[in-house]
Amino acid sequence: MKLPIHRIIPFSNVEGIGNRTSIFVQGCNINCLYCHNSETIPKDFTSVHLFTVEEMIKEIKANMPFIRGITVSGGEPTLYHKFLIDLFNEAHKMGLTCYIDSNGFFDKNQINDLIQVTDKFLFDVKGIGKSLNKLCFSNFLLENLNSVKMKSERFTISQEHISNLKYLLSLNKIEEVRLVYLKGYYNEEKVIEVIANELKNYPDIPLKIIRVHARGLTPSRAKALKGHIPSKLDVEKLNKLAYSKGIQQINYIL
Ligand code: SF4
């Protein structure tokens, strides 16, 4: 079995605690409107490197002793859950921690063995907009979404998605919850309420609010995003709202 790799960043300090090697896999199961790594979405492996576990470990070893761990991002890492179990077991033997940066759309029963060997998840909560859903989600996920229960027509957040967050929180596997803020795209107040409800028993777990921006997006994505880019003031207001709903640790990126 081989892992399709889009790129490896030997040293990163924005993908979890400490200096880490970030590994970006190729292939995602959704298609976010604001995706800045949209070249990682296709499951087309013709132009990417395919690594065995041994080859990955060799890459990681080259960065020691300057890293505390590895973070697998993407794309969506949980698509490769079987490979990652072997990789994480080997990385743990080297004293490294293993994180996953996930969009949260996975079948937790199917990937449970991976969850058990993952130290922490960076978990993206996705507020799902309706009007732009053609661009927001690929047909692949739209098919699945037909069977995914939305909490309400108006604010559209997937219950399965939130149930995955709840499960990881109960296992103490969440390092950080992230929300990319698109103004007027989903009902942000409701989305914040849902997150607050999940974090109320975990006051030390931070929510990171990230102001969406269009820099570096493909022209069609940038066009569709028009009108949904919040001002800095909007982000500060959302931050205050999150505090008022009881979230205690909040970072925001303007
Ligand atoms: S989950 Fe991440 S990689 Fe996948 S489409 Fe969304 S932003 Fe892009």
PDB file of C-alpha atoms and ligand atoms in Angstrom:
ATOM      1  CA  MET A   1       0.000   0.000   0.000  1.00  0.00           C
ATOM      2  CA  LYS A   2       1.270   3.483  -0.861  1.00  0.00           C
ATOM      3  CA  LEU A   3       0.311   6.962   0.230  1.00  0.00           C
ATOM      4  CA  PRO A   4      -0.265   9.611  -2.490  1.00  0.00           C
ATOM      5  CA  ILE A   5       1.625  12.696  -1.370  1.00  0.00           C
ATOM      6  CA  HIS A   6       1.027  16.145  -2.712  1.00  0.00           C
ATOM      7  CA  ARG A   7       3.889  17.679  -0.766  1.00  0.00           C
ATOM      8  CA  ILE A   8       5.864  17.478   2.448  1.00  0.00           C
ATOM      9  CA  ILE A   9       6.865  20.510   4.511  1.00  0.00           C
ATOM     10  CA  PRO A  10       9.821  19.389   6.648  1.00  0.00           C
ATOM     11  CA  PHE A  11       9.295  21.965   9.410  1.00  0.00           C
ATOM     12  CA  SER A  12       6.024  23.675  10.275  1.00  0.00           C
ATOM     13  CA  ASN A  13       4.780  25.243  13.483  1.00  0.00           C
ATOM     14  CA  VAL A  14       1.208  25.963  12.412  1.00  0.00           C
ATOM     15  CA  GLU A  15      -0.081  22.402  12.258  1.00  0.00           C
ATOM     16  CA  GLY A  16      -0.263  21.559  15.947  1.00  0.00           C
ATOM     17  CA  ILE A  17       2.049  21.895  18.913  1.00  0.00           C
ATOM     18  CA  GLY A  18       5.765  22.362  18.294  1.00  0.00           C
ATOM     19  CA  ASN A  19       7.852  21.948  15.221  1.00  0.00           C
ATOM     20  CA  ARG A  20       6.339  19.270  13.022  1.00  0.00           C
ATOM     21  CA  THR A  21       6.746  17.698   9.625  1.00  0.00           C
ATOM     22  CA  SER A  22       3.554  18.352   7.658  1.00  0.00           C
ATOM     23  CA  ILE A  23       2.512  15.773   5.119  1.00  0.00           C
ATOM     24  CA  PHE A  24      -0.136  16.773   2.590  1.00  0.00           C
ATOM     25  CA  VAL A  25      -1.953  13.861   1.007  1.00  0.00           C
ATOM     26  CA  GLN A  26      -3.566  13.972  -2.406  1.00  0.00           C
ATOM     27  CA  GLY A  27      -7.350  13.468  -2.560  1.00  0.00           C
ATOM     28  CA  CYS A  28     -10.280  14.948  -0.649  1.00  0.00           C
ATOM     29  CA  ASN A  29     -13.848  13.721  -0.161  1.00  0.00           C
ATOM     30  CA  ILE A  30     -15.340  17.205  -0.198  1.00  0.00           C
ATOM     31  CA  ASN A  31     -14.827  20.371  -2.164  1.00  0.00           C
ATOM     32  CA  CYS A  32     -14.869  23.536  -0.091  1.00  0.00           C
ATOM     33  CA  LEU A  33     -15.551  26.734  -1.915  1.00  0.00           C
ATOM     34  CA  TYR A  34     -12.613  28.434  -0.197  1.00  0.00           C
ATOM     35  CA  CYS A  35     -10.120  25.597  -0.652  1.00  0.00           C
ATOM     36  CA  HIS A  36      -6.627  27.014  -1.007  1.00  0.00           C
ATOM     37  CA  ASN A  37      -5.246  23.562  -1.727  1.00  0.00           C
ATOM     38  CA  SER A  38      -7.734  22.718  -4.446  1.00  0.00           C
ATOM     39  CA  GLU A  39      -5.025  20.963  -6.404  1.00  0.00           C
ATOM     40  CA  THR A  40      -5.068  18.344  -3.622  1.00  0.00           C
ATOM     41  CA  ILE A  41      -8.767  17.535  -4.110  1.00  0.00           C
ATOM     42  CA  PRO A  42      -8.693  15.226  -7.173  1.00  0.00           C
ATOM     43  CA  LYS A  43      -8.018  11.590  -6.508  1.00  0.00           C
ATOM     44  CA  ASP A  44      -5.783  11.570  -9.519  1.00  0.00           C
ATOM     45  CA  PHE A  45      -2.474  10.076  -8.551  1.00  0.00           C
ATOM     46  CA  THR A  46      -0.739  10.216 -11.909  1.00  0.00           C
ATOM     47  CA  SER A  47       1.414  13.222 -11.087  1.00  0.00           C
ATOM     48  CA  VAL A  48       2.037  12.708  -7.369  1.00  0.00           C
ATOM     49  CA  HIS A  49       4.614  10.726  -5.446  1.00  0.00           C
ATOM     50  CA  LEU A  50       3.463   7.439  -3.993  1.00  0.00           C
ATOM     51  CA  PHE A  51       5.281   6.558  -0.777  1.00  0.00           C
ATOM     52  CA  THR A  52       5.516   3.307   1.128  1.00  0.00           C
ATOM     53  CA  VAL A  53       5.600   3.499   4.935  1.00  0.00           C
ATOM     54  CA  GLU A  54       9.362   2.840   4.842  1.00  0.00           C
ATOM     55  CA  GLU A  55       9.898   5.695   2.394  1.00  0.00           C
ATOM     56  CA  MET A  56       7.796   8.041   4.502  1.00  0.00           C
ATOM     57  CA  ILE A  57       9.739   7.144   7.624  1.00  0.00           C
ATOM     58  CA  LYS A  58      12.986   7.873   5.788  1.00  0.00           C
ATOM     59  CA  GLU A  59      11.674  11.352   4.882  1.00  0.00           C
ATOM     60  CA  ILE A  60      10.614  11.988   8.470  1.00  0.00           C
ATOM     61  CA  LYS A  61      13.879  10.717   9.956  1.00  0.00           C
ATOM     62  CA  ALA A  62      15.764  13.288   7.888  1.00  0.00           C
ATOM     63  CA  ASN A  63      14.053  16.016   9.952  1.00  0.00           C
ATOM     64  CA  MET A  64      14.981  14.599  13.346  1.00  0.00           C
ATOM     65  CA  PRO A  65      15.880  15.660  15.985  1.00  0.00           C
ATOM     66  CA  PHE A  66      14.302  19.010  15.080  1.00  0.00           C
ATOM     67  CA  ILE A  67      10.659  17.900  15.088  1.00  0.00           C
ATOM     68  CA  ARG A  68       8.289  16.958  17.853  1.00  0.00           C
ATOM     69  CA  GLY A  69       5.910  15.096  15.606  1.00  0.00           C
ATOM     70  CA  ILE A  70       4.158  14.791  12.285  1.00  0.00           C
ATOM     71  CA  THR A  71       0.856  16.193  11.077  1.00  0.00           C
ATOM     72  CA  VAL A  72      -0.950  14.662   8.149  1.00  0.00           C
ATOM     73  CA  SER A  73      -3.076  17.145   6.252  1.00  0.00           C
ATOM     74  CA  GLY A  74      -4.361  17.339   2.726  1.00  0.00           C
ATOM     75  CA  GLY A  75      -6.660  16.660   1.048  1.00  0.00           C
ATOM     76  CA  GLU A  76      -8.344  14.455   3.622  1.00  0.00           C
ATOM     77  CA  PRO A  77      -5.974  12.124   5.511  1.00  0.00           C
ATOM     78  CA  THR A  78      -8.647   9.753   6.832  1.00  0.00           C
ATOM     79  CA  LEU A  79      -9.190   8.482   3.277  1.00  0.00           C
ATOM     80  CA  TYR A  80      -5.926   6.603   3.834  1.00  0.00           C
ATOM     81  CA  HIS A  81      -6.673   5.306   7.299  1.00  0.00           C
ATOM     82  CA  LYS A  82      -5.087   1.896   6.827  1.00  0.00           C
ATOM     83  CA  PHE A  83      -1.795   3.335   5.638  1.00  0.00           C
ATOM     84  CA  LEU A  84      -1.734   5.920   8.421  1.00  0.00           C
ATOM     85  CA  ILE A  85      -2.151   3.289  11.145  1.00  0.00           C
ATOM     86  CA  ASP A  86       1.135   1.698  10.041  1.00  0.00           C
ATOM     87  CA  LEU A  87       2.846   5.071   9.609  1.00  0.00           C
ATOM     88  CA  PHE A  88       1.760   6.315  13.043  1.00  0.00           C
ATOM     89  CA  ASN A  89       2.833   3.100  14.755  1.00  0.00           C
ATOM     90  CA  GLU A  90       6.308   3.518  13.261  1.00  0.00           C
ATOM     91  CA  ALA A  91       6.453   7.242  14.089  1.00  0.00           C
ATOM     92  CA  HIS A  92       5.476   6.521  17.701  1.00  0.00           C
ATOM     93  CA  LYS A  93       8.396   4.107  17.971  1.00  0.00           C
ATOM     94  CA  MET A  94      10.597   7.103  17.084  1.00  0.00           C
ATOM     95  CA  GLY A  95       9.061   9.145  19.921  1.00  0.00           C
ATOM     96  CA  LEU A  96       7.032  11.393  17.623  1.00  0.00           C
ATOM     97  CA  THR A  97       3.436  12.499  18.137  1.00  0.00           C
ATOM     98  CA  CYS A  98       1.014  12.014  15.263  1.00  0.00           C
ATOM     99  CA  TYR A  99      -1.692  14.535  14.394  1.00  0.00           C
ATOM    100  CA  ILE A 100      -4.354  14.633  11.706  1.00  0.00           C
ATOM    101  CA  ASP A 101      -5.799  17.781  10.198  1.00  0.00           C
ATOM    102  CA  SER A 102      -9.253  16.575   9.123  1.00  0.00           C
ATOM    103  CA  ASN A 103     -12.379  17.996   7.535  1.00  0.00           C
ATOM    104  CA  GLY A 104     -14.334  15.752   9.904  1.00  0.00           C
ATOM    105  CA  PHE A 105     -16.245  13.929   7.177  1.00  0.00           C
ATOM    106  CA  PHE A 106     -15.473  10.306   7.873  1.00  0.00           C
ATOM    107  CA  ASP A 107     -17.147   7.158   9.111  1.00  0.00           C
ATOM    108  CA  LYS A 108     -15.850   6.914  12.676  1.00  0.00           C
ATOM    109  CA  ASN A 109     -16.518   3.185  12.882  1.00  0.00           C
ATOM    110  CA  GLN A 110     -14.553   2.570   9.732  1.00  0.00           C
ATOM    111  CA  ILE A 111     -11.515   4.567  10.880  1.00  0.00           C
ATOM    112  CA  ASN A 112     -11.686   3.771  14.571  1.00  0.00           C
ATOM    113  CA  ASP A 113      -8.341   1.921  14.567  1.00  0.00           C
ATOM    114  CA  LEU A 114      -6.722   5.060  13.153  1.00  0.00           C
ATOM    115  CA  ILE A 115      -8.425   7.256  15.747  1.00  0.00           C
ATOM    116  CA  GLN A 116      -6.959   5.102  18.501  1.00  0.00           C
ATOM    117  CA  VAL A 117      -3.367   5.607  17.279  1.00  0.00           C
ATOM    118  CA  THR A 118      -3.763   9.327  16.507  1.00  0.00           C
ATOM    119  CA  ASP A 119      -2.587  11.654  19.275  1.00  0.00           C
ATOM    120  CA  LYS A 120      -4.646  14.669  18.255  1.00  0.00           C
ATOM    121  CA  PHE A 121      -6.975  15.934  15.558  1.00  0.00           C
ATOM    122  CA  LEU A 122      -7.211  19.466  14.226  1.00  0.00           C
ATOM    123  CA  PHE A 123     -10.903  19.409  13.349  1.00  0.00           C
ATOM    124  CA  ASP A 124     -12.519  21.708  10.785  1.00  0.00           C
ATOM    125  CA  VAL A 125     -16.169  22.427  11.405  1.00  0.00           C
ATOM    126  CA  LYS A 126     -17.847  23.092   8.087  1.00  0.00           C
ATOM    127  CA  GLY A 127     -20.815  25.395   7.929  1.00  0.00           C
ATOM    128  CA  ILE A 128     -22.518  24.288   4.766  1.00  0.00           C
ATOM    129  CA  GLY A 129     -24.048  26.914   2.503  1.00  0.00           C
ATOM    130  CA  LYS A 130     -26.937  26.041   0.280  1.00  0.00           C
ATOM    131  CA  SER A 131     -26.898  28.546  -2.512  1.00  0.00           C
ATOM    132  CA  LEU A 132     -23.383  27.763  -3.657  1.00  0.00           C
ATOM    133  CA  ASN A 133     -23.368  24.073  -2.949  1.00  0.00           C
ATOM    134  CA  LYS A 134     -22.402  23.173  -6.484  1.00  0.00           C
ATOM    135  CA  LEU A 135     -19.018  24.710  -5.873  1.00  0.00           C
ATOM    136  CA  CYS A 136     -18.916  24.012  -2.184  1.00  0.00           C
ATOM    137  CA  PHE A 137     -19.144  20.275  -2.445  1.00  0.00           C
ATOM    138  CA  SER A 138     -18.195  17.871  -5.142  1.00  0.00           C
ATOM    139  CA  ASN A 139     -20.788  15.560  -6.629  1.00  0.00           C
ATOM    140  CA  PHE A 140     -19.123  12.821  -4.665  1.00  0.00           C
ATOM    141  CA  LEU A 141     -20.082  14.302  -1.346  1.00  0.00           C
ATOM    142  CA  LEU A 142     -23.383  15.636  -2.563  1.00  0.00           C
ATOM    143  CA  GLU A 143     -24.429  12.059  -3.191  1.00  0.00           C
ATOM    144  CA  ASN A 144     -23.420  11.183   0.337  1.00  0.00           C
ATOM    145  CA  LEU A 145     -24.986  14.308   1.708  1.00  0.00           C
ATOM    146  CA  ASN A 146     -28.363  13.116   0.515  1.00  0.00           C
ATOM    147  CA  SER A 147     -28.145  10.543   3.255  1.00  0.00           C
ATOM    148  CA  VAL A 148     -26.555  12.933   5.742  1.00  0.00           C
ATOM    149  CA  LYS A 149     -29.102  14.536   8.013  1.00  0.00           C
ATOM    150  CA  MET A 150     -28.884  18.304   8.106  1.00  0.00           C
ATOM    151  CA  LYS A 151     -29.748  19.853  11.408  1.00  0.00           C
ATOM    152  CA  SER A 152     -32.059  22.298   9.735  1.00  0.00           C
ATOM    153  CA  GLU A 153     -32.707  23.542   6.244  1.00  0.00           C
ATOM    154  CA  ARG A 154     -31.707  27.042   7.197  1.00  0.00           C
ATOM    155  CA  PHE A 155     -28.371  26.715   8.794  1.00  0.00           C
ATOM    156  CA  THR A 156     -27.215  23.475   7.322  1.00  0.00           C
ATOM    157  CA  ILE A 157     -24.617  21.708   9.358  1.00  0.00           C
ATOM    158  CA  SER A 158     -24.195  17.986   9.162  1.00  0.00           C
ATOM    159  CA  GLN A 159     -25.178  16.037  12.265  1.00  0.00           C
ATOM    160  CA  GLU A 160     -22.775  13.218  11.429  1.00  0.00           C
ATOM    161  CA  HIS A 161     -19.974  15.746  11.204  1.00  0.00           C
ATOM    162  CA  ILE A 162     -20.771  17.117  14.662  1.00  0.00           C
ATOM    163  CA  SER A 163     -21.196  13.630  16.043  1.00  0.00           C
ATOM    164  CA  ASN A 164     -17.620  12.886  14.905  1.00  0.00           C
ATOM    165  CA  LEU A 165     -16.441  15.968  16.785  1.00  0.00           C
ATOM    166  CA  LYS A 166     -18.331  14.863  19.881  1.00  0.00           C
ATOM    167  CA  TYR A 167     -16.777  11.404  19.685  1.00  0.00           C
ATOM    168  CA  LEU A 168     -13.216  12.737  19.339  1.00  0.00           C
ATOM    169  CA  LEU A 169     -13.766  15.177  22.199  1.00  0.00           C
ATOM    170  CA  SER A 170     -14.909  12.332  24.438  1.00  0.00           C
ATOM    171  CA  LEU A 171     -11.653  10.522  23.674  1.00  0.00           C
ATOM    172  CA  ASN A 172      -9.524  13.622  24.385  1.00  0.00           C
ATOM    173  CA  LYS A 173      -8.322  13.549  20.792  1.00  0.00           C
ATOM    174  CA  ILE A 174      -9.054  17.149  19.798  1.00  0.00           C
ATOM    175  CA  GLU A 175      -6.243  19.697  19.781  1.00  0.00           C
ATOM    176  CA  GLU A 176      -8.152  22.510  18.114  1.00  0.00           C
ATOM    177  CA  VAL A 177     -11.475  23.164  16.388  1.00  0.00           C
ATOM    178  CA  ARG A 178     -11.362  25.405  13.351  1.00  0.00           C
ATOM    179  CA  LEU A 179     -14.022  27.370  11.540  1.00  0.00           C
ATOM    180  CA  VAL A 180     -13.412  29.196   8.289  1.00  0.00           C
ATOM    181  CA  TYR A 181     -15.749  32.152   8.437  1.00  0.00           C
ATOM    182  CA  LEU A 182     -17.719  32.996   5.302  1.00  0.00           C
ATOM    183  CA  LYS A 183     -20.116  35.830   5.933  1.00  0.00           C
ATOM    184  CA  GLY A 184     -23.748  35.187   5.065  1.00  0.00           C
ATOM    185  CA  TYR A 185     -22.979  31.818   3.581  1.00  0.00           C
ATOM    186  CA  TYR A 186     -24.231  29.716   6.422  1.00  0.00           C
ATOM    187  CA  ASN A 187     -25.982  30.856   9.572  1.00  0.00           C
ATOM    188  CA  GLU A 188     -22.870  31.719  11.564  1.00  0.00           C
ATOM    189  CA  GLU A 189     -24.708  32.291  14.833  1.00  0.00           C
ATOM    190  CA  LYS A 190     -26.218  28.805  14.703  1.00  0.00           C
ATOM    191  CA  VAL A 191     -22.906  27.242  13.728  1.00  0.00           C
ATOM    192  CA  ILE A 192     -21.198  28.970  16.673  1.00  0.00           C
ATOM    193  CA  GLU A 193     -23.986  27.732  18.961  1.00  0.00           C
ATOM    194  CA  VAL A 194     -23.447  24.163  17.814  1.00  0.00           C
ATOM    195  CA  ILE A 195     -19.692  24.424  18.426  1.00  0.00           C
ATOM    196  CA  ALA A 196     -20.257  26.073  21.821  1.00  0.00           C
ATOM    197  CA  ASN A 197     -22.591  23.292  22.799  1.00  0.00           C
ATOM    198  CA  GLU A 198     -19.918  20.702  22.001  1.00  0.00           C
ATOM    199  CA  LEU A 199     -17.067  22.620  23.675  1.00  0.00           C
ATOM    200  CA  LYS A 200     -18.930  23.545  26.859  1.00  0.00           C
ATOM    201  CA  ASN A 201     -17.459  20.587  28.731  1.00  0.00           C
ATOM    202  CA  TYR A 202     -13.982  21.116  27.263  1.00  0.00           C
ATOM    203  CA  PRO A 203     -13.055  24.693  28.219  1.00  0.00           C
ATOM    204  CA  ASP A 204      -9.371  24.221  27.369  1.00  0.00           C
ATOM    205  CA  ILE A 205      -9.940  23.313  23.755  1.00  0.00           C
ATOM    206  CA  PRO A 206      -9.617  26.357  21.514  1.00  0.00           C
ATOM    207  CA  LEU A 207     -11.732  27.421  18.586  1.00  0.00           C
ATOM    208  CA  LYS A 208      -9.771  29.054  15.795  1.00  0.00           C
ATOM    209  CA  ILE A 209     -11.849  31.379  13.607  1.00  0.00           C
ATOM    210  CA  ILE A 210     -10.204  31.978  10.251  1.00  0.00           C
ATOM    211  CA  ARG A 211     -11.352  34.851   8.065  1.00  0.00           C
ATOM    212  CA  VAL A 212     -11.783  33.509   4.578  1.00  0.00           C
ATOM    213  CA  HIS A 213      -9.866  35.257   1.832  1.00  0.00           C
ATOM    214  CA  ALA A 214      -9.726  34.886  -1.911  1.00  0.00           C
ATOM    215  CA  ARG A 215      -5.986  35.267  -2.447  1.00  0.00           C
ATOM    216  CA  GLY A 216      -4.572  32.348  -4.375  1.00  0.00           C
ATOM    217  CA  LEU A 217      -7.970  30.861  -5.225  1.00  0.00           C
ATOM    218  CA  THR A 218      -8.916  29.759  -8.712  1.00  0.00           C
ATOM    219  CA  PRO A 219     -10.902  32.502 -10.519  1.00  0.00           C
ATOM    220  CA  SER A 220     -14.201  30.575 -10.312  1.00  0.00           C
ATOM    221  CA  ARG A 221     -13.822  30.046  -6.564  1.00  0.00           C
ATOM    222  CA  ALA A 222     -12.817  33.672  -6.003  1.00  0.00           C
ATOM    223  CA  LYS A 223     -15.873  34.812  -7.985  1.00  0.00           C
ATOM    224  CA  ALA A 224     -18.255  32.572  -6.030  1.00  0.00           C
ATOM    225  CA  LEU A 225     -16.768  33.790  -2.763  1.00  0.00           C
ATOM    226  CA  LYS A 226     -17.490  37.402  -3.612  1.00  0.00           C
ATOM    227  CA  GLY A 227     -19.816  38.945  -1.061  1.00  0.00           C
ATOM    228  CA  HIS A 228     -18.943  36.321   1.555  1.00  0.00           C
ATOM    229  CA  ILE A 229     -15.605  37.718   2.731  1.00  0.00           C
ATOM    230  CA  PRO A 230     -16.085  39.155   6.216  1.00  0.00           C
ATOM    231  CA  SER A 231     -14.463  42.391   7.319  1.00  0.00           C
ATOM    232  CA  LYS A 232     -12.066  42.376  10.255  1.00  0.00           C
ATOM    233  CA  LEU A 233     -14.858  43.901  12.296  1.00  0.00           C
ATOM    234  CA  ASP A 234     -17.161  41.027  11.333  1.00  0.00           C
ATOM    235  CA  VAL A 235     -14.565  38.566  12.609  1.00  0.00           C
ATOM    236  CA  GLU A 236     -14.206  40.452  15.861  1.00  0.00           C
ATOM    237  CA  LYS A 237     -18.006  40.399  16.239  1.00  0.00           C
ATOM    238  CA  LEU A 238     -18.086  36.640  15.627  1.00  0.00           C
ATOM    239  CA  ASN A 239     -15.312  36.255  18.178  1.00  0.00           C
ATOM    240  CA  LYS A 240     -17.396  38.162  20.751  1.00  0.00           C
ATOM    241  CA  LEU A 241     -20.436  36.102  19.872  1.00  0.00           C
ATOM    242  CA  ALA A 242     -18.451  32.904  20.428  1.00  0.00           C
ATOM    243  CA  TYR A 243     -17.372  34.169  23.867  1.00  0.00           C
ATOM    244  CA  SER A 244     -20.949  35.094  24.702  1.00  0.00           C
ATOM    245  CA  LYS A 245     -22.029  31.552  23.828  1.00  0.00           C
ATOM    246  CA  GLY A 246     -19.529  30.175  26.320  1.00  0.00           C
ATOM    247  CA  ILE A 247     -16.471  29.249  24.236  1.00  0.00           C
ATOM    248  CA  GLN A 248     -13.548  30.169  26.444  1.00  0.00           C
ATOM    249  CA  GLN A 249     -10.479  29.756  24.242  1.00  0.00           C
ATOM    250  CA  ILE A 250     -10.722  31.545  20.918  1.00  0.00           C
ATOM    251  CA  ASN A 251      -8.047  32.539  18.451  1.00  0.00           C
ATOM    252  CA  TYR A 252      -8.879  34.369  15.316  1.00  0.00           C
ATOM    253  CA  ILE A 253      -6.961  35.033  12.170  1.00  0.00           C
ATOM    254  CA  LEU A 254      -7.771  38.242  10.340  1.00  0.00           C
TER     255      LEU A 254
HETATM  256  S1  SF4 B   1     -11.458  19.770   3.301  1.00  0.00           S
HETATM  257 FE1  SF4 B   1      -9.584  20.952   3.051  1.00  0.00          FE
HETATM  258  S2  SF4 B   1      -8.570  20.042   1.261  1.00  0.00           S
HETATM  259 FE2  SF4 B   1     -10.692  19.321   1.246  1.00  0.00          FE
HETATM  260  S3  SF4 B   1     -11.735  20.780  -0.078  1.00  0.00           S
HETATM  261 FE3  SF4 B   1     -11.988  21.503   2.024  1.00  0.00          FE
HETATM  262  S4  SF4 B   1     -10.306  22.948   2.377  1.00  0.00           S
HETATM  263 FE4  SF4 B   1      -9.810  21.734   0.533  1.00  0.00          FE
END
